[in-house]
XYZ file of C-alpha atoms in Angstrom:
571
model
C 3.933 10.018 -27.148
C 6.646 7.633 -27.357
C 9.992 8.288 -25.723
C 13.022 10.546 -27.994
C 10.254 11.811 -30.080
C 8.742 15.770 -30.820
C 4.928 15.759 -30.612
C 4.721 18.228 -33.269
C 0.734 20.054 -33.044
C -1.221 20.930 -36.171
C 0.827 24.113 -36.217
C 3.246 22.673 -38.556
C 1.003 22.173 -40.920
C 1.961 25.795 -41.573
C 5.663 25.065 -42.531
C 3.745 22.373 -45.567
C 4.796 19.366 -44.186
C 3.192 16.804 -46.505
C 2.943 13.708 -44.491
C 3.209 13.095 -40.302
C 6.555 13.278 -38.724
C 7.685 10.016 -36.915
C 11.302 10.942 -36.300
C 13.794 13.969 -35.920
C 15.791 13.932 -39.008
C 19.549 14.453 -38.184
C 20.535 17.134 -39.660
C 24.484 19.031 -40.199
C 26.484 19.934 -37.427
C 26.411 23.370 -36.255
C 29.155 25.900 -36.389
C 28.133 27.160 -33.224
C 27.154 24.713 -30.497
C 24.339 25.711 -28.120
C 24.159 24.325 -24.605
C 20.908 23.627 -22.391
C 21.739 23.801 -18.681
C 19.598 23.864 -15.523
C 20.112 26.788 -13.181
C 18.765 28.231 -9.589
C 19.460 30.648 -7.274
C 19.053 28.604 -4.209
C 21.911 26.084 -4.271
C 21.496 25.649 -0.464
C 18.437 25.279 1.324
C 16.539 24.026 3.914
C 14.031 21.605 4.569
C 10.711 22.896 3.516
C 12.051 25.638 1.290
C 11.221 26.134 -2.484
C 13.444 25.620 -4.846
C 13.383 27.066 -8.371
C 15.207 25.685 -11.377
C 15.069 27.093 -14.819
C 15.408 25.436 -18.134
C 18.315 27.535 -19.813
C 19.632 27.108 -23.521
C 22.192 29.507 -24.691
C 23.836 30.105 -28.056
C 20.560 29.206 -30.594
C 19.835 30.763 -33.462
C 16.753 28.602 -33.958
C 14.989 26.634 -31.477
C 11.356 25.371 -32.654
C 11.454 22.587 -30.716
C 13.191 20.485 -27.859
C 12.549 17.338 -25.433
C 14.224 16.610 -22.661
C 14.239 14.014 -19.460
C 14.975 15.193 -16.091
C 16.390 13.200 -14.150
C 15.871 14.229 -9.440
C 16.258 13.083 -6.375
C 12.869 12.164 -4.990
C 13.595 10.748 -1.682
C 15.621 14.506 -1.464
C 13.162 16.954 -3.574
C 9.143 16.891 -4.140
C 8.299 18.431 -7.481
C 5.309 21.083 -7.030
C 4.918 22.356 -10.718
C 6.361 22.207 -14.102
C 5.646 24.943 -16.621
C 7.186 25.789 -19.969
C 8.130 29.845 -20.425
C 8.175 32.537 -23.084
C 6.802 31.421 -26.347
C 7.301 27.879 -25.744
C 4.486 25.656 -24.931
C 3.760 21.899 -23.750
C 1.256 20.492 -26.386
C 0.231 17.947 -23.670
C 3.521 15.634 -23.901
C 4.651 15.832 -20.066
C 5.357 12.951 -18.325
C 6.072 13.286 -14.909
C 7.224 10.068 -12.410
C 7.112 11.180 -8.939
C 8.213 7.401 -7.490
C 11.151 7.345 -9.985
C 11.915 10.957 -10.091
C 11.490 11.999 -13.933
C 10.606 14.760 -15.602
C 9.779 13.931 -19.378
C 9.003 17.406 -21.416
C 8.650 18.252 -25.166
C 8.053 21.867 -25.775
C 7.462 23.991 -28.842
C 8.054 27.472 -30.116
C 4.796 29.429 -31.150
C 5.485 30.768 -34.032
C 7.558 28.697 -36.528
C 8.908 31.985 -38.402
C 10.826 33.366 -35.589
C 14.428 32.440 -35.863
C 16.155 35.832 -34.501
C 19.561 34.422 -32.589
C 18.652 34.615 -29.139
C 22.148 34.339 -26.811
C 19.899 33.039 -23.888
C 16.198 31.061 -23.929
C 14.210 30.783 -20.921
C 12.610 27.984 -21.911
C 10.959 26.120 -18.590
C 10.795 26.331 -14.947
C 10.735 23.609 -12.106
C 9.260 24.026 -8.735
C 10.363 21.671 -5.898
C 10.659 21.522 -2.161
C 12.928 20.419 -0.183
C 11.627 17.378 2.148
C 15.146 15.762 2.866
C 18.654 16.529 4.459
C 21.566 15.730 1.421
C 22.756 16.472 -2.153
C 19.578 16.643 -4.486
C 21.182 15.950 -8.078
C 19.416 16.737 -11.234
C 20.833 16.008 -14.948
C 19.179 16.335 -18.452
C 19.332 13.322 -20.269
C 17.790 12.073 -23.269
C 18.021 15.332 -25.192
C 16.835 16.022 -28.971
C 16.318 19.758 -30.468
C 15.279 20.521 -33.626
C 14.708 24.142 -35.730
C 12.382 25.575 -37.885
C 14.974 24.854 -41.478
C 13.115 21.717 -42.966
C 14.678 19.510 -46.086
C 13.728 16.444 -47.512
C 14.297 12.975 -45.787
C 14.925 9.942 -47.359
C 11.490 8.989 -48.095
C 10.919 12.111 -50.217
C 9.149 14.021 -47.426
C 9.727 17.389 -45.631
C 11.325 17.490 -42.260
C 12.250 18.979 -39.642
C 16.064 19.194 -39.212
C 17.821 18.219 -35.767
C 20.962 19.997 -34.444
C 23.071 19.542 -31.892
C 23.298 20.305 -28.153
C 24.832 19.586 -25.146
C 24.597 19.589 -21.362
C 26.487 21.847 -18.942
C 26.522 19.094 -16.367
C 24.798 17.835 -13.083
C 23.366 20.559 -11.122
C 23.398 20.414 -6.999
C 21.258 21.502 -4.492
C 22.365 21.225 -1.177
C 19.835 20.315 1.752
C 20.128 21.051 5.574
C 17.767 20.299 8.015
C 15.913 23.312 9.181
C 16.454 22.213 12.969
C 20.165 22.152 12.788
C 19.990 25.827 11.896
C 19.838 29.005 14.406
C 17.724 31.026 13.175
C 18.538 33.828 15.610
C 22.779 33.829 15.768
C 24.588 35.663 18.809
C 26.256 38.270 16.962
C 30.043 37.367 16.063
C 29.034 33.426 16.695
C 30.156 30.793 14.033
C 27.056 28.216 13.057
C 30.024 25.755 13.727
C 32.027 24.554 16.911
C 35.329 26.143 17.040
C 38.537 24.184 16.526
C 39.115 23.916 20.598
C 34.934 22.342 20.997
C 34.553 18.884 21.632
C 31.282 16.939 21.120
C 31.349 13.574 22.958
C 28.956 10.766 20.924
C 26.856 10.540 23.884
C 25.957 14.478 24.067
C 25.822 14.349 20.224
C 23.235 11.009 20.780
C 21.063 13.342 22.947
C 21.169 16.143 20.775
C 20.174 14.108 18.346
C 17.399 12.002 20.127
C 15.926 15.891 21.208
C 15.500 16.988 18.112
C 13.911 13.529 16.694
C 11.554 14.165 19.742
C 11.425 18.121 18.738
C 10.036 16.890 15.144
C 7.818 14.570 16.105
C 6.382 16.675 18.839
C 6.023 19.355 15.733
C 3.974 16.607 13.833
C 7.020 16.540 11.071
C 7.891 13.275 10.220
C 9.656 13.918 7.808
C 12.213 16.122 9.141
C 11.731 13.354 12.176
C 13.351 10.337 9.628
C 16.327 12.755 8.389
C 17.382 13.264 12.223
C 17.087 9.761 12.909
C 18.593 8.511 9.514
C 22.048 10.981 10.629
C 21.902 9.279 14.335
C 21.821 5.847 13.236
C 24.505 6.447 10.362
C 27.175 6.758 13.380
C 25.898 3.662 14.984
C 24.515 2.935 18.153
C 27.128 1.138 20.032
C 27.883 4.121 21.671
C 24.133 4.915 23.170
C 23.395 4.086 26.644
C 20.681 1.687 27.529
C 18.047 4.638 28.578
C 18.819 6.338 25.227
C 18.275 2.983 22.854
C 15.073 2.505 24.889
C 13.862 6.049 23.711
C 15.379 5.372 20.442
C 12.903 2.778 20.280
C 9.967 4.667 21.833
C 10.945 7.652 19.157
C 11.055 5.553 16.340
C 7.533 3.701 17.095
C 5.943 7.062 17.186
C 7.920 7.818 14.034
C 6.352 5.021 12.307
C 2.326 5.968 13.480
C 2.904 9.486 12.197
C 4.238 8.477 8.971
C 1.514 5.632 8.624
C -1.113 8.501 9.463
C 0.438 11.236 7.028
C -1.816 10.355 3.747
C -3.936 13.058 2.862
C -7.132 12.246 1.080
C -9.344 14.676 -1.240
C -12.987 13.977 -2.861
C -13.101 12.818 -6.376
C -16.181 14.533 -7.395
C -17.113 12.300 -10.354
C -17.244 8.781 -7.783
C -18.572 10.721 -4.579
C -15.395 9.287 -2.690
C -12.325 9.592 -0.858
C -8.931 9.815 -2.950
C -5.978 9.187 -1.865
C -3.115 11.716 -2.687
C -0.228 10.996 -4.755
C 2.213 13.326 -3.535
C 1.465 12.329 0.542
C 0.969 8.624 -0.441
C 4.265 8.547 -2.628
C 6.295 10.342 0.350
C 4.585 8.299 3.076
C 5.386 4.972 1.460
C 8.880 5.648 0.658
C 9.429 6.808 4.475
C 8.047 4.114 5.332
C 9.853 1.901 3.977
C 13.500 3.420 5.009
C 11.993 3.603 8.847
C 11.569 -0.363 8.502
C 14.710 -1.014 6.849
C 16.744 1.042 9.683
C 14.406 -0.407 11.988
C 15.402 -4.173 11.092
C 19.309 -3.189 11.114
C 19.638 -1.732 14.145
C 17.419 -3.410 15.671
C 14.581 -1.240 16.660
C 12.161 -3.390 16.726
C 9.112 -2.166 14.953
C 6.363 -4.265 13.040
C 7.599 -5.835 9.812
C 4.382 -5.117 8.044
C 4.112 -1.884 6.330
C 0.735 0.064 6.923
C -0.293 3.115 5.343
C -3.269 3.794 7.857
C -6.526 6.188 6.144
C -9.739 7.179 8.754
C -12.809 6.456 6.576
C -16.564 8.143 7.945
C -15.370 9.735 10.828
C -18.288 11.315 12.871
C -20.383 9.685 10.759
C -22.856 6.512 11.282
C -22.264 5.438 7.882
C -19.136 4.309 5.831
C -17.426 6.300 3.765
C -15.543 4.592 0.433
C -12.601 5.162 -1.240
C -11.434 5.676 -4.696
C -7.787 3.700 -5.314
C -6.351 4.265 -8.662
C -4.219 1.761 -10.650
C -1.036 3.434 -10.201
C -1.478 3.704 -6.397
C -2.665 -0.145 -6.511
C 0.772 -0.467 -8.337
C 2.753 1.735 -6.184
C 0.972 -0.294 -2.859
C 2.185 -3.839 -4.450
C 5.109 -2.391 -5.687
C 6.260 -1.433 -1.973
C 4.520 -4.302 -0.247
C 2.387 -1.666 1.668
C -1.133 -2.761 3.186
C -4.185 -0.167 3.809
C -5.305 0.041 6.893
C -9.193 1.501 6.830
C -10.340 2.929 10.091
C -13.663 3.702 10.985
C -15.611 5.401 13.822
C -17.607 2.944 15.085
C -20.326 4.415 16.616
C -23.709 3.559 16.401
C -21.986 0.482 13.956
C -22.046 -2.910 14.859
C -18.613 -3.978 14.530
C -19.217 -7.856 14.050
C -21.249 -7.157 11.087
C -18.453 -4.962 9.220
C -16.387 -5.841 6.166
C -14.611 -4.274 3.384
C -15.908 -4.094 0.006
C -15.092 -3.335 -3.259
C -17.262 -1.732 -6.184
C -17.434 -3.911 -9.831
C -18.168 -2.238 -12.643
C -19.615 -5.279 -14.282
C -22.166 -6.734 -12.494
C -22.684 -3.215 -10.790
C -22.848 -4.418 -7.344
C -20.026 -4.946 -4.444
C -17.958 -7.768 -3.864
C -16.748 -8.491 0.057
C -13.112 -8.547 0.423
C -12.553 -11.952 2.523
C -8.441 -11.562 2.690
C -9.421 -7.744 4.674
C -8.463 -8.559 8.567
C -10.597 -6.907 11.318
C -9.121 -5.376 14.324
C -10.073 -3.339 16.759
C -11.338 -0.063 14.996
C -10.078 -1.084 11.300
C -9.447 -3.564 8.573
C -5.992 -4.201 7.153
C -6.200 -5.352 3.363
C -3.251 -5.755 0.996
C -4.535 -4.643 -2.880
C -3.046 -4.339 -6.068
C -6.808 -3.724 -7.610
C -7.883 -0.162 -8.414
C -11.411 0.648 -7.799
C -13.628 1.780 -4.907
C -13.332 0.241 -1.375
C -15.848 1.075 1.335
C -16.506 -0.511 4.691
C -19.775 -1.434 5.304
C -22.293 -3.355 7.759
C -23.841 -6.380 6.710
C -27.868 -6.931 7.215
C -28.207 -10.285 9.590
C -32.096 -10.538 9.418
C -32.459 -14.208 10.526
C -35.893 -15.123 12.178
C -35.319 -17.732 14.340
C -31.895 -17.070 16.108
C -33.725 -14.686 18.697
C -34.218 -17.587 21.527
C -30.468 -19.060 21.199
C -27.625 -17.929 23.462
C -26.210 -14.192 23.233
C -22.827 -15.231 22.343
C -24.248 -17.922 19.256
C -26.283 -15.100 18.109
C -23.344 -13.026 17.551
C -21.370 -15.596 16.135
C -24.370 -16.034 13.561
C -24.262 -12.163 12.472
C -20.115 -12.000 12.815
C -19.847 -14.513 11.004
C -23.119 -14.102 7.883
C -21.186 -10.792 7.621
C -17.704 -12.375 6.822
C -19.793 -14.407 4.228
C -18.800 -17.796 5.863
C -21.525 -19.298 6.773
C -25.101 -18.283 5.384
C -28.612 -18.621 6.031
C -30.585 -21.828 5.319
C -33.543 -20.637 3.151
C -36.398 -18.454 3.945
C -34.429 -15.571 6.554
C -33.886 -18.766 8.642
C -30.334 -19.909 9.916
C -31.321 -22.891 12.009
C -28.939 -22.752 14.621
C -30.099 -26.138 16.211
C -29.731 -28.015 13.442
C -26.654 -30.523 13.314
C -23.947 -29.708 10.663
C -22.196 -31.899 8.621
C -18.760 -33.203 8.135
C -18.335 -32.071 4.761
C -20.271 -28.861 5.700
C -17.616 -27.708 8.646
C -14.600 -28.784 5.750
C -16.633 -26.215 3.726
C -16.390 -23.628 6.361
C -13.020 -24.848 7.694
C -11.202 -24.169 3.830
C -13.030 -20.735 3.592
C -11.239 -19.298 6.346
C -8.298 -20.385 5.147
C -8.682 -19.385 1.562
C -7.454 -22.762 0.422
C -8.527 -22.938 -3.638
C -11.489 -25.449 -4.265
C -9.535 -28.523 -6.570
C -12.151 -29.941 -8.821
C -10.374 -32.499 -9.707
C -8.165 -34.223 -7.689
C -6.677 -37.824 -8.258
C -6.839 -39.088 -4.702
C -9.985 -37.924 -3.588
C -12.075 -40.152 -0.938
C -13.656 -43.235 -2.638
C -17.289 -41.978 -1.181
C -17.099 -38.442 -2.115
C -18.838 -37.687 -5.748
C -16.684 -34.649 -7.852
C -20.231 -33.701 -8.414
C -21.190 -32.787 -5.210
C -21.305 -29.232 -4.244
C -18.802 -29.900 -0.805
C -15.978 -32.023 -3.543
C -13.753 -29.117 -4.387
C -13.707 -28.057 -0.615
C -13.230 -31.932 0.719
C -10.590 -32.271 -1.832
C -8.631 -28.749 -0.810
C -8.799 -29.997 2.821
C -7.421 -33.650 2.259
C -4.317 -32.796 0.058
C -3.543 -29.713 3.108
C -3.731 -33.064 5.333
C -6.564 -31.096 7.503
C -8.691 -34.576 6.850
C -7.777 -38.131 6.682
C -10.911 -40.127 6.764
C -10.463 -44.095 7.816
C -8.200 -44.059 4.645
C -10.906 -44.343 1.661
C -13.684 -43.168 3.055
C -14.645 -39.360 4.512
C -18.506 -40.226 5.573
C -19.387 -36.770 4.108
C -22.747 -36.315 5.155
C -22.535 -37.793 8.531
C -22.979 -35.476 11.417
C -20.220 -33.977 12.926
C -18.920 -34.770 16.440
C -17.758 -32.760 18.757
C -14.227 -34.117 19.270
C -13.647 -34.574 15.470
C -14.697 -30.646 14.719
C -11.280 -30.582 17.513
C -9.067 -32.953 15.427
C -9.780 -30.694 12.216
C -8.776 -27.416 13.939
C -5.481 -28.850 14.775
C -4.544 -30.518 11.912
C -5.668 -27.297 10.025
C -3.105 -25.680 12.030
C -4.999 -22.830 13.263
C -3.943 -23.694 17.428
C -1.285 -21.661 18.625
C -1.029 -23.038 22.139
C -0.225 -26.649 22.959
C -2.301 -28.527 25.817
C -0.385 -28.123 29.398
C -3.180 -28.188 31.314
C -3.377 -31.914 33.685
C -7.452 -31.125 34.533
C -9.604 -33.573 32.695
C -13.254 -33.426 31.283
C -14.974 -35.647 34.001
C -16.062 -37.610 30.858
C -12.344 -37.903 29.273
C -12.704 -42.017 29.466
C -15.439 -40.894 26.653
C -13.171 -39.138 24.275
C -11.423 -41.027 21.708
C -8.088 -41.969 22.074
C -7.147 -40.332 18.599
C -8.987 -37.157 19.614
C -7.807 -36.641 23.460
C -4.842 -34.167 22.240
C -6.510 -32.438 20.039
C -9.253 -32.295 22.442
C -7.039 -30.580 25.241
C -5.149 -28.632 22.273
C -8.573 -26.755 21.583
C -9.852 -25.971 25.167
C -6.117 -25.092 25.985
C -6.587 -22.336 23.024
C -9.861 -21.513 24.332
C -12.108 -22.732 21.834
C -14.080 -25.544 23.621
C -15.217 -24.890 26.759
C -17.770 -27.963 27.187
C -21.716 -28.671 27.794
C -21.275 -27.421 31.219
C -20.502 -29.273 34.890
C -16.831 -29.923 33.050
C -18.282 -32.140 30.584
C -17.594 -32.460 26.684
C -20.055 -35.356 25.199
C -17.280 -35.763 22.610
C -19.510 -37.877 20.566
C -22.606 -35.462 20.371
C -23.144 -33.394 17.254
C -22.267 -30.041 16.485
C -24.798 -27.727 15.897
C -24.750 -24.894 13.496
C -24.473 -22.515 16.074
C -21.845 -24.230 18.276
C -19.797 -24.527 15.466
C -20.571 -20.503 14.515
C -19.309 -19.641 17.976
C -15.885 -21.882 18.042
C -14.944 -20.532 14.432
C -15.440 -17.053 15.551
C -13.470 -18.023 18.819
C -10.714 -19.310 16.179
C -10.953 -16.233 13.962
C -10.682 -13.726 16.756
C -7.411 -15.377 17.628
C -5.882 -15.216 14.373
């Protein structure tokens, strides 16, 4: 249904309309004007009271049919229900925007014939509650009413014939917190200080700060933010060092309860978790004030926003989850990432990863941007569809006899779809790698795009050979330089220039301060010895044992699966 146009049902077939309606005729100016006006009985509320506005048009003789926009307050109100009343209906035309607070609703009269004068219509009601301290505002706009009298348009056809109407103006509801109100008053007691009370901004502070704590403590984090929104509005110059440290401590638990406030239910049709709009839409938009108070006074909470969902708990298997576009959109909209927690019992975390259903080829697809830690992945999405965490088969035959920590660096990293097996369930952990393999590997984690073509590509390198794209990526990031024209792709790699690719890759966080020497540093090349240090400074070469490196031997496949998982871990 587009926007300022009547959906008019099969109904008015009866009034022998001979062709479809596409616009609301204007029609002659009435002697009598009618008015539409929203009204409630509850213009002051608390938090977590309902509040009930009715639809109200007065002074119509004949109202078949009317569409309106409703403008609210969403951070203020959450709409629960909208519902036409009497004998007018919603022939499915109601559009409701719960991020951008909107209420779109076309409504028709059942029974075109009836055109008694009616001094008052009940025509709809709105259900909301109250989430947030403030004025909530509402206002009709976009308003078009039309009666039953039809003549005939311009184009020789029968219409419908629009009148006018107009607005009684913005209707307020005021909002108090529920905390700030006694609900058991000493007889003869004002709810306000008298004229001769003085509140000092350090008692207010604490009063404050208690009833943040009193909310939170009450898992409401909503009613948490408003308290903490009012402190912080005043300032916090005045707080005491003990008080900004438990403003800090406050707002940190602020943040985990609102991160941990989505509600999911099961979509029956996909067998999976969904999550829900109203508690997603609320906990995003908290969210997101928390970290913009946070980062102006200073509180010093993460940057990232996390909207954190526990997926098969109590379970031994994952459980997915169904993301629709308009949460995808709401997510990118807001910057938010998902954070999917598991229980990880009876799972082998290494071989975890997040994956996400296509329709096309009917099979999953791992998510490679998804970061692990400790009992979750954090991915950033704007794709619908259904995500599921999920433990990757390592079956290899011949990585039983190799060191504990290689094997897991095999399965960690076969599960992260880095490196794979060689052929027939065999990885071949003692065989040497590559140079242009590692690039391979090196590029993957760090999601560099393949180039194809690329004009100053290494003289021995063929843009037919399945490493190119990947040796290509890695020279224009600088992560490679060759002797200049040449990149010796399928020599074996050595130890200390696997180290020289990590740092120029810049994946080291730590520089080398460390004066203690490999007792075979005369060994190590002189363009490798800071990298060298560099990489066993950041932990990620620990030698062949009795302090020695052999920076010239070869890498092997699983010496060069255990550094990268080293490397991962400490990104």
């Amino acid at each position: 249904m587009k926007y300022m146009r009547l959906v008019i049902p099969v109904i008015v077939l009866c009034l022998m309309i001979t062709a479809p309606l596409n616009a609301i005729a204007s029609g002659q100016t009435r002697a009598i004007t009618s008015t539409i006006s929203m009204e409630s009985d509850t213009k002051r509320v608390t938090t977590g009271d309902k509040v009930t506005v009715k639809i109200v048009v007065r002074e119509v003789s004949d109202l078949y049919g009317i569409q309106f926009l409703i403008k609210y307050d969403p951070s203020k109100l959450s709409l629960e229900d909208v519902k036409p009343l009497g004998d007018y209906k919603d022939f499915s035309g109601q559009k409701v925007d719960h991020i951008n607070g909107t209420i779109l609703l076309p409504v028709l009269r059942e029974g075109a014939s009836s055109t008694s004068s009616e001094a008052l219509l009940n025509i709809a009601e709105l259900r909301f509650t109250a989430k947030a301290a403030g004025n909530a505002s509402l206002e009709i706009q976009q308003l078009k009413a039309i009666s039953s009298d039809t003549y005939q348009n311009t184009a020789g056809y029968k219409d419908l014939r629009e009148f006018a109407i107009t607005t009684s103006g913005v209707l307020n509801i005021v909002i108090q917190n529920s905390s700030t109100i006694d609900p058991n008053p000493s007889p003869g007691t004002s709810p306000n200080p008298s004229p001769g009370t003085v509140t000092t901004p350090g008692s207010e502070a604490k009063q404050k700060l208690q009833s943040v704590a009193k909310a939170l403590n009450e898992q409401k984090p909503q009613q948490a933010l408003d308290e903490l929104t009012t402190l912080l509005s005043k300032g916090v110059s005045a707080l005491s060092v003990a008080e900004r440290e438990e403003l800090k401590s406050l707002s940190q638990q602020l943040l985990q309860q609102l991160q941990e406030s989505v509600q999911t239910t099961i979509d029956s049709a996909v067998n999976a978790n969904k999550l829900d709009d109203e508690s997603l839409i609320m906990a995003i938009q908290a969210i997101s004030k928390l970290t913009g108070l946070a980062t102006t006074h200073n509180l010093q909470l993460p940057a990232d926003k996390e909207v954190h969902l526990q997926l098969a708990k109590g379970k031994a298997g994952a459980q997915s989850l169904l993301v629709t576009l308009s949460q995808a959109q709401l997510l990118e909209q807001y910057n938010v990432s998902l954070v999917l927690n598991y229980d990880a019992t009876n799972l082998q975390k290494h071989k975890l990863g997040v994956y996400l259903w296509n329709e096309s080829t009917t099979s999953w697809d791992y998510i490679r941007s998804a970061k692990q830690y400790k009992d979750g992945f954090k991915l950033s999405t704007n794709k619908p569809g259904i995500y599921a965490v999920m433990e990757f088969p390592t079956n290899f035959a011949d990585i039983d006899m190799i060191y504990k920590e290689a094997q897991h660096a095999i399965e960690a990293l076969s599960a992260k779809y880095l490196m794979l097996g060689t052929g027939d369930n065999k990885f071949s952990p003692n065989k040497e790698i590559t140079r242009a393999e590692f690039v391979a590997l090196v590029t993957r984690i760090l999601n560099l795009d393949p180039l194809s073509q690329y004009t100053d590509s290494f003289k021995d390198v063929d843009l037919k050979a399945w490493y190119a794209a990947e040796v290509n990526a890695a020279k224009k990031a600088g992560i490679i330089q060759g002797d200049g024209s040449n990149f010796n792709p399928n020599e074996k790699l050595t130890r200390e220039a696997m180290a020289v690719m990590l740092v120029n890759a810049g994946l080291l966080n730590t520089k080398a301060q460390a004066t203690d020497k490999f007792a075979d540093d005369a060994s190590i090349s002189d363009w490798a010895k800071d990298a060298i240090y560099q990489a066993r400074e950041n932990g990620l070469i620990k030698g062949v044992g009795s302090n020695i490196l052999s920076p010239k031997s070869s890498a092997t496949r699983a010496d060069v699966a255990v550094i990268l998982l080293r490397l991962i871990e400490q990104q």
